[in-house]
GROMACS .gro file of C-alpha atoms in nm:
model
  299
    1MET     CA    1   2.645   2.391 -11.065
    2THR     CA    2   3.010   2.436 -10.883
    3THR     CA    3   2.935   2.552 -10.559
    4HIS     CA    4   3.275   2.713 -10.226
    5GLY     CA    5   3.171   2.713  -9.974
    6PHE     CA    6   3.288   2.850  -9.630
    7ALA     CA    7   3.199   2.947  -9.240
    8LEU     CA    8   3.107   3.302  -9.035
    9THR     CA    9   3.208   3.190  -8.714
   10ALA     CA   10   3.014   3.511  -8.437
   11GLU     CA   11   3.163   3.649  -8.141
   12GLY     CA   12   2.840   3.785  -7.890
   13LEU     CA   13   2.516   3.599  -7.906
   14PHE     CA   14   2.372   3.512  -8.246
   15ASP     CA   15   2.011   3.345  -8.384
   16PHE     CA   16   2.027   3.298  -8.765
   17GLY     CA   17   1.683   3.131  -8.722
   18ALA     CA   18   1.611   3.463  -8.543
   19SER     CA   19   1.744   3.626  -8.906
   20LEU     CA   20   1.545   3.476  -9.086
   21ARG     CA   21   1.263   3.517  -8.953
   22PHE     CA   22   1.313   3.939  -8.972
   23VAL     CA   23   1.386   3.853  -9.274
   24GLU     CA   24   1.094   3.701  -9.376
   25ASP     CA   25   0.854   4.014  -9.238
   26TRP     CA   26   1.091   4.292  -9.311
   27PRO     CA   27   0.848   4.412  -9.647
   28ALA     CA   28   1.218   4.507  -9.786
   29THR     CA   29   1.265   4.137  -9.818
   30SER     CA   30   0.970   3.938  -9.766
   31ALA     CA   31   0.914   3.863 -10.095
   32LEU     CA   32   1.257   3.582 -10.095
   33PRO     CA   33   1.111   3.215 -10.158
   34SER     CA   34   1.207   3.108  -9.844
   35ASP     CA   35   1.138   2.700  -9.636
   36GLY     CA   36   1.236   2.852  -9.263
   37GLN     CA   37   1.645   2.655  -9.328
   38ALA     CA   38   1.818   2.865  -9.549
   39LEU     CA   39   1.893   3.301  -9.655
   40ARG     CA   40   1.907   3.279 -10.050
   41PHE     CA   41   1.984   3.567 -10.229
   42ALA     CA   42   2.190   3.665 -10.584
   43TYR     CA   43   2.373   3.999 -10.584
   44CYS     CA   44   2.606   4.254 -10.771
   45ALA     CA   45   2.901   4.248 -10.498
   46GLU     CA   46   3.058   4.579 -10.427
   47SER     CA   47   3.378   4.443 -10.430
   48ASP     CA   48   3.356   4.385 -10.826
   49TRP     CA   49   2.975   4.444 -10.898
   50LEU     CA   50   2.982   4.148 -11.078
   51PRO     CA   51   2.680   3.879 -10.985
   52ILE     CA   52   2.685   3.601 -10.682
   53GLY     CA   53   2.467   3.400 -10.536
   54VAL     CA   54   2.442   3.262 -10.173
   55THR     CA   55   2.330   3.063  -9.959
   56VAL     CA   56   2.359   3.087  -9.569
   57THR     CA   57   2.246   2.901  -9.326
   58ALA     CA   58   2.256   2.804  -8.895
   59ALA     CA   59   2.622   2.590  -8.925
   60PRO     CA   60   2.745   2.565  -8.496
   61GLY     CA   61   2.860   2.883  -8.364
   62GLY     CA   62   2.796   3.127  -8.674
   63VAL     CA   63   2.647   3.007  -8.994
   64ALA     CA   64   2.764   2.875  -9.313
   65VAL     CA   65   2.812   3.026  -9.624
   66ALA     CA   66   2.774   2.834 -10.007
   67THR     CA   67   2.842   3.083 -10.325
   68THR     CA   68   2.773   3.025 -10.665
   69ARG     CA   69   3.141   3.184 -10.752
   70ALA     CA   70   3.532   3.194 -10.536
   71ALA     CA   71   3.403   3.401 -10.278
   72GLY     CA   72   3.759   3.666 -10.199
   73PRO     CA   73   3.860   3.813  -9.799
   74ARG     CA   74   3.555   4.148  -9.995
   75ILE     CA   75   3.223   3.883 -10.082
   76ARG     CA   76   3.312   3.696  -9.737
   77ASP     CA   77   3.355   4.042  -9.564
   78GLU     CA   78   3.019   4.213  -9.786
   79VAL     CA   79   2.836   3.811  -9.650
   80ALA     CA   80   2.944   3.853  -9.319
   81ARG     CA   81   2.796   4.258  -9.319
   82THR     CA   82   2.477   4.100  -9.435
   83LEU     CA   83   2.429   3.994  -9.148
   84SER     CA   84   2.648   4.172  -8.891
   85LEU     CA   85   2.870   3.905  -8.827
   86ASP     CA   86   3.194   4.203  -8.902
   87VAL     CA   87   3.106   4.302  -8.631
   88ASP     CA   88   3.198   4.131  -8.254
   89GLY     CA   89   2.922   4.211  -8.032
   90THR     CA   90   3.004   3.999  -7.689
   91GLY     CA   91   2.885   4.381  -7.511
   92PHE     CA   92   2.566   4.323  -7.651
   93ALA     CA   93   2.370   4.237  -7.370
   94GLU     CA   94   2.580   4.465  -7.077
   95LEU     CA   95   2.406   4.710  -7.233
   96GLY     CA   96   1.987   4.568  -7.190
   97GLU     CA   97   2.197   4.513  -6.783
   98ALA     CA   98   2.223   4.829  -6.770
   99ASP     CA   99   1.885   4.908  -6.967
  100PRO     CA  100   1.517   4.751  -6.878
  101VAL     CA  101   1.306   4.869  -7.176
  102LEU     CA  102   1.638   4.758  -7.440
  103GLY     CA  103   1.773   4.370  -7.258
  104ASP     CA  104   1.303   4.295  -7.297
  105LEU     CA  105   1.330   4.317  -7.626
  106GLN     CA  106   1.725   4.111  -7.608
  107ARG     CA  107   1.519   3.840  -7.476
  108ARG     CA  108   1.249   3.860  -7.651
  109SER     CA  109   1.454   3.758  -7.967
  110PRO     CA  110   1.753   3.669  -7.770
  111GLY     CA  111   2.074   3.686  -8.072
  112LEU     CA  112   1.791   3.923  -8.376
  113ARG     CA  113   2.131   4.069  -8.548
  114PRO     CA  114   2.102   4.401  -8.808
  115VAL     CA  115   2.028   4.247  -9.160
  116CYS     CA  116   2.154   4.432  -9.392
  117PHE     CA  117   2.152   4.541  -9.705
  118TRP     CA  118   2.356   4.388  -9.987
  119SER     CA  119   2.535   4.720 -10.026
  120PRO     CA  120   2.503   5.063  -9.946
  121TRP     CA  121   2.437   5.099 -10.309
  122GLU     CA  122   2.119   4.959 -10.263
  123ALA     CA  123   1.988   5.057  -9.955
  124ALA     CA  124   2.049   5.386 -10.132
  125CYS     CA  125   1.805   5.299 -10.421
  126TRP     CA  126   1.592   5.170 -10.175
  127ALA     CA  127   1.559   5.456  -9.996
  128VAL     CA  128   1.517   5.658 -10.347
  129ILE     CA  129   1.206   5.434 -10.401
  130VAL     CA  130   1.050   5.400 -10.081
  131GLN     CA  131   1.016   5.793 -10.084
  132ARG     CA  132   0.614   5.850 -10.074
  133SER     CA  133   0.530   5.519 -10.095
  134SER     CA  134   0.507   5.235  -9.948
  135MET     CA  135   0.725   4.968  -9.889
  136LEU     CA  136   0.550   4.687 -10.021
  137ILE     CA  137   0.533   4.878 -10.274
  138ALA     CA  138   0.853   4.953 -10.326
  139ALA     CA  139   0.960   4.636 -10.263
  140ARG     CA  140   0.774   4.498 -10.626
  141LEU     CA  141   0.909   4.797 -10.833
  142LYS     CA  142   1.263   4.755 -10.696
  143GLN     CA  143   1.253   4.385 -10.725
  144ARG     CA  144   1.094   4.486 -11.068
  145ILE     CA  145   1.342   4.708 -11.190
  146ALA     CA  146   1.552   4.342 -11.078
  147GLU     CA  147   1.441   4.159 -11.327
  148ARG     CA  148   1.427   4.334 -11.585
  149TYR     CA  149   1.850   4.512 -11.544
  150GLY     CA  150   2.050   4.261 -11.368
  151ALA     CA  151   2.124   3.905 -11.420
  152LYS     CA  152   2.013   3.623 -11.332
  153VAL     CA  153   2.165   3.381 -11.100
  154ILE     CA  154   2.002   3.023 -10.982
  155VAL     CA  155   2.099   2.983 -10.632
  156ASP     CA  156   1.975   2.689 -10.516
  157GLY     CA  157   1.791   2.533 -10.919
  158ARG     CA  158   1.639   2.841 -10.852
  159ALA     CA  159   1.731   3.171 -11.077
  160TYR     CA  160   1.767   3.526 -10.870
  161SER     CA  161   1.746   3.883 -10.987
  162ALA     CA  162   2.036   4.055 -10.867
  163PHE     CA  163   2.004   4.412 -10.884
  164PRO     CA  164   2.180   4.636 -11.125
  165PRO     CA  165   2.551   4.755 -11.032
  166PRO     CA  166   2.553   5.141 -11.092
  167VAL     CA  167   2.722   5.111 -11.401
  168THR     CA  168   2.428   4.941 -11.589
  169LEU     CA  169   2.181   5.159 -11.350
  170LEU     CA  170   2.281   5.485 -11.507
  171GLU     CA  171   2.351   5.347 -11.869
  172ALA     CA  172   1.946   5.244 -11.856
  173GLY     CA  173   1.602   5.355 -11.998
  174GLY     CA  174   1.323   5.357 -11.813
  175LEU     CA  175   1.308   5.185 -11.500
  176GLY     CA  176   0.883   5.298 -11.427
  177LEU     CA  177   0.954   5.565 -11.163
  178PRO     CA  178   0.901   5.932 -11.146
  179ALA     CA  179   1.134   6.115 -11.380
  180GLN     CA  180   1.271   6.285 -11.083
  181LYS     CA  181   1.339   5.991 -10.848
  182GLU     CA  182   1.483   5.807 -11.228
  183GLU     CA  183   1.706   6.125 -11.202
  184TRP     CA  184   1.808   6.079 -10.809
  185LEU     CA  185   1.899   5.694 -10.907
  186ARG     CA  186   2.161   5.823 -11.113
  187GLY     CA  187   2.293   6.033 -10.939
  188LEU     CA  188   2.368   5.834 -10.666
  189ALA     CA  189   2.516   5.592 -10.945
  190ARG     CA  190   2.827   5.775 -11.031
  191ALA     CA  191   2.843   5.824 -10.578
  192ALA     CA  192   2.863   5.447 -10.626
  193LEU     CA  193   3.149   5.437 -10.858
  194ASP     CA  194   3.414   5.749 -10.764
  195GLY     CA  195   3.349   5.501 -10.442
  196VAL     CA  196   3.119   5.702 -10.215
  197LEU     CA  197   2.902   5.415 -10.156
  198THR     CA  198   3.112   5.185  -9.999
  199THR     CA  199   3.101   4.980  -9.719
  200GLU     CA  200   3.460   5.047  -9.665
  201HIS     CA  201   3.460   5.469  -9.782
  202LEU     CA  202   3.169   5.492  -9.512
  203ARG     CA  203   3.303   5.292  -9.247
  204ALA     CA  204   3.644   5.433  -9.286
  205LEU     CA  205   3.479   5.795  -9.138
  206GLY     CA  206   3.287   5.883  -8.852
  207PRO     CA  207   2.889   5.873  -8.781
  208GLU     CA  208   2.839   6.272  -8.835
  209GLU     CA  209   3.106   6.319  -9.092
  210ALA     CA  210   2.916   6.040  -9.306
  211LEU     CA  211   2.586   6.091  -9.257
  212ALA     CA  212   2.689   6.452  -9.304
  213GLU     CA  213   2.794   6.319  -9.649
  214LEU     CA  214   2.509   6.095  -9.790
  215ARG     CA  215   2.300   6.380  -9.659
  216ALA     CA  216   2.521   6.563  -9.903
  217LEU     CA  217   2.383   6.238 -10.188
  218PRO     CA  218   2.062   6.419 -10.447
  219GLY     CA  219   1.806   6.227 -10.288
  220VAL     CA  220   1.900   6.193 -10.000
  221GLY     CA  221   1.763   6.387  -9.686
  222PRO     CA  222   1.897   6.282  -9.298
  223PHE     CA  223   1.625   5.933  -9.259
  224SER     CA  224   1.811   5.804  -9.628
  225ALA     CA  225   2.148   5.894  -9.478
  226GLY     CA  226   2.058   5.698  -9.169
  227LEU     CA  227   1.906   5.403  -9.391
  228ILE     CA  228   2.232   5.396  -9.626
  229LEU     CA  229   2.483   5.433  -9.351
  230ILE     CA  230   2.348   5.213  -9.094
  231ARG     CA  231   2.140   4.844  -9.271
  232GLY     CA  232   2.366   4.950  -9.599
  233ALA     CA  233   2.727   5.011  -9.518
  234GLY     CA  234   2.677   4.846  -9.123
  235ALA     CA  235   2.765   5.128  -8.966
  236PRO     CA  236   2.740   4.937  -8.531
  237ASP     CA  237   2.738   5.228  -8.391
  238ALA     CA  238   2.548   5.520  -8.567
  239PHE     CA  239   2.248   5.720  -8.451
  240PRO     CA  240   2.018   5.882  -8.733
  241GLY     CA  241   1.976   6.235  -8.605
  242ASP     CA  242   1.543   6.197  -8.778
  243GLU     CA  243   1.341   5.938  -8.762
  244PRO     CA  244   1.004   5.957  -8.705
  245ARG     CA  245   0.918   5.584  -8.716
  246LEU     CA  246   1.198   5.493  -8.426
  247PHE     CA  247   1.106   5.776  -8.287
  248ALA     CA  248   0.755   5.699  -8.130
  249ILE     CA  249   0.888   5.352  -8.062
  250LEU     CA  250   1.127   5.503  -7.835
  251ARG     CA  251   0.830   5.777  -7.730
  252GLU     CA  252   0.597   5.504  -7.647
  253VAL     CA  253   0.872   5.267  -7.444
  254TYR     CA  254   1.007   5.527  -7.266
  255GLY     CA  255   0.742   5.720  -7.197
  256LEU     CA  256   0.892   6.013  -7.334
  257PRO     CA  257   0.606   6.382  -7.436
  258GLU     CA  258   0.553   6.456  -7.766
  259ASP     CA  259   0.721   6.729  -7.868
  260ALA     CA  260   1.067   6.583  -7.736
  261PRO     CA  261   1.364   6.713  -7.936
  262PRO     CA  262   1.532   6.559  -8.188
  263ALA     CA  263   1.889   6.588  -7.947
  264ALA     CA  264   1.675   6.406  -7.610
  265TYR     CA  265   1.699   6.061  -7.869
  266ARG     CA  266   2.046   6.155  -7.881
  267ARG     CA  267   2.140   6.173  -7.566
  268LEU     CA  268   1.868   5.800  -7.539
  269SER     CA  269   2.154   5.700  -7.718
  270GLU     CA  270   2.476   5.703  -7.531
  271GLU     CA  271   2.363   5.423  -7.344
  272TRP     CA  272   2.342   5.196  -7.619
  273ARG     CA  273   2.751   5.283  -7.711
  274PRO     CA  274   2.915   5.118  -7.852
  275TYR     CA  275   2.633   4.914  -8.074
  276ARG     CA  276   2.380   5.198  -8.129
  277SER     CA  277   2.280   5.037  -8.411
  278TRP     CA  278   2.194   4.791  -8.311
  279ALA     CA  279   1.984   4.845  -8.008
  280SER     CA  280   1.824   5.111  -8.297
  281PHE     CA  281   1.740   4.859  -8.467
  282LEU     CA  282   1.577   4.597  -8.239
  283PHE     CA  283   1.270   4.928  -8.164
  284ARG     CA  284   1.251   4.838  -8.497
  285ALA     CA  285   1.237   4.479  -8.588
  286SER     CA  286   0.989   4.477  -8.270
  287THR     CA  287   0.663   4.579  -8.512
  288TYR     CA  288   0.724   4.372  -8.747
  289GLY     CA  289   0.652   4.074  -8.553
  290VAL     CA  290   0.919   3.911  -8.564
  291MET     CA  291   0.938   3.936  -8.208
  292ASP     CA  292   0.610   3.742  -8.170
  293ASP     CA  293   0.709   3.423  -7.988
  294ARG     CA  294   0.422   3.230  -8.238
  295LYS     CA  295   0.729   3.294  -8.524
  296ARG     CA  296   1.012   3.159  -8.197
  297THR     CA  297   1.032   2.814  -8.402
  298PRO     CA  298   1.429   2.674  -8.403
  299HIS     CA  299   1.579   2.624  -8.677
   0.00000   0.00000   0.00000
């Protein structure tokens, strides 16, 4: 099979090995086959909603990417966003110098950048599927939908199921989810087809405006809106307005009181501009084991 290749260069510190370790430990992607050397996946490209297979490996100064079909600038941008290589990260280390707590996380996993969903559309679907469910169960349900309704793409000799595009999910029969969730997913499919759930649209808005627009979508609350904007569209400088898990981590490491209001967390995050999303990601990633030194093997 013919493959097409291109390179992505990182501006600022970046460690592809750290990204791989996160993918292996994050429940949403832990089922992806891994050999510790490459990230392989299939998805429906946001630029045309057609399936594409991707292989990413380490390269000097960034990564090398091979795709199963020709990759124009928009697909290159999508792959770059997945690994947060579309953002100049040269100033991120300076935040850790000013904030010793954040600096400790940066030293424990140097070069780890946010790893995003393949598209805001997939992030939105995940946000609905995972509600009132464990991430491991949600991952299985999402994979089941991909295998039933998604295209099969051969990546390096192995078949990968791409999560179906909005139009397919809109027309699909039963998805094996509660009726309310299926209704929400179809509402999200309509929003994606209208151009609302796209990286270009969401990143063109200010973070607060984008979060407000996302909260107006079916089944999307404050937590889900933050997930879609930060881990779907890859917005580098947004702070979720209501994320209990993140707030619990911040309370512990910064010694905030149990009854600290949301405004206290927002004030804390102001020190992380213009990388509020990146800093928040590191705190969440610290709970997945990706920063365990025993996993720090060279790639």
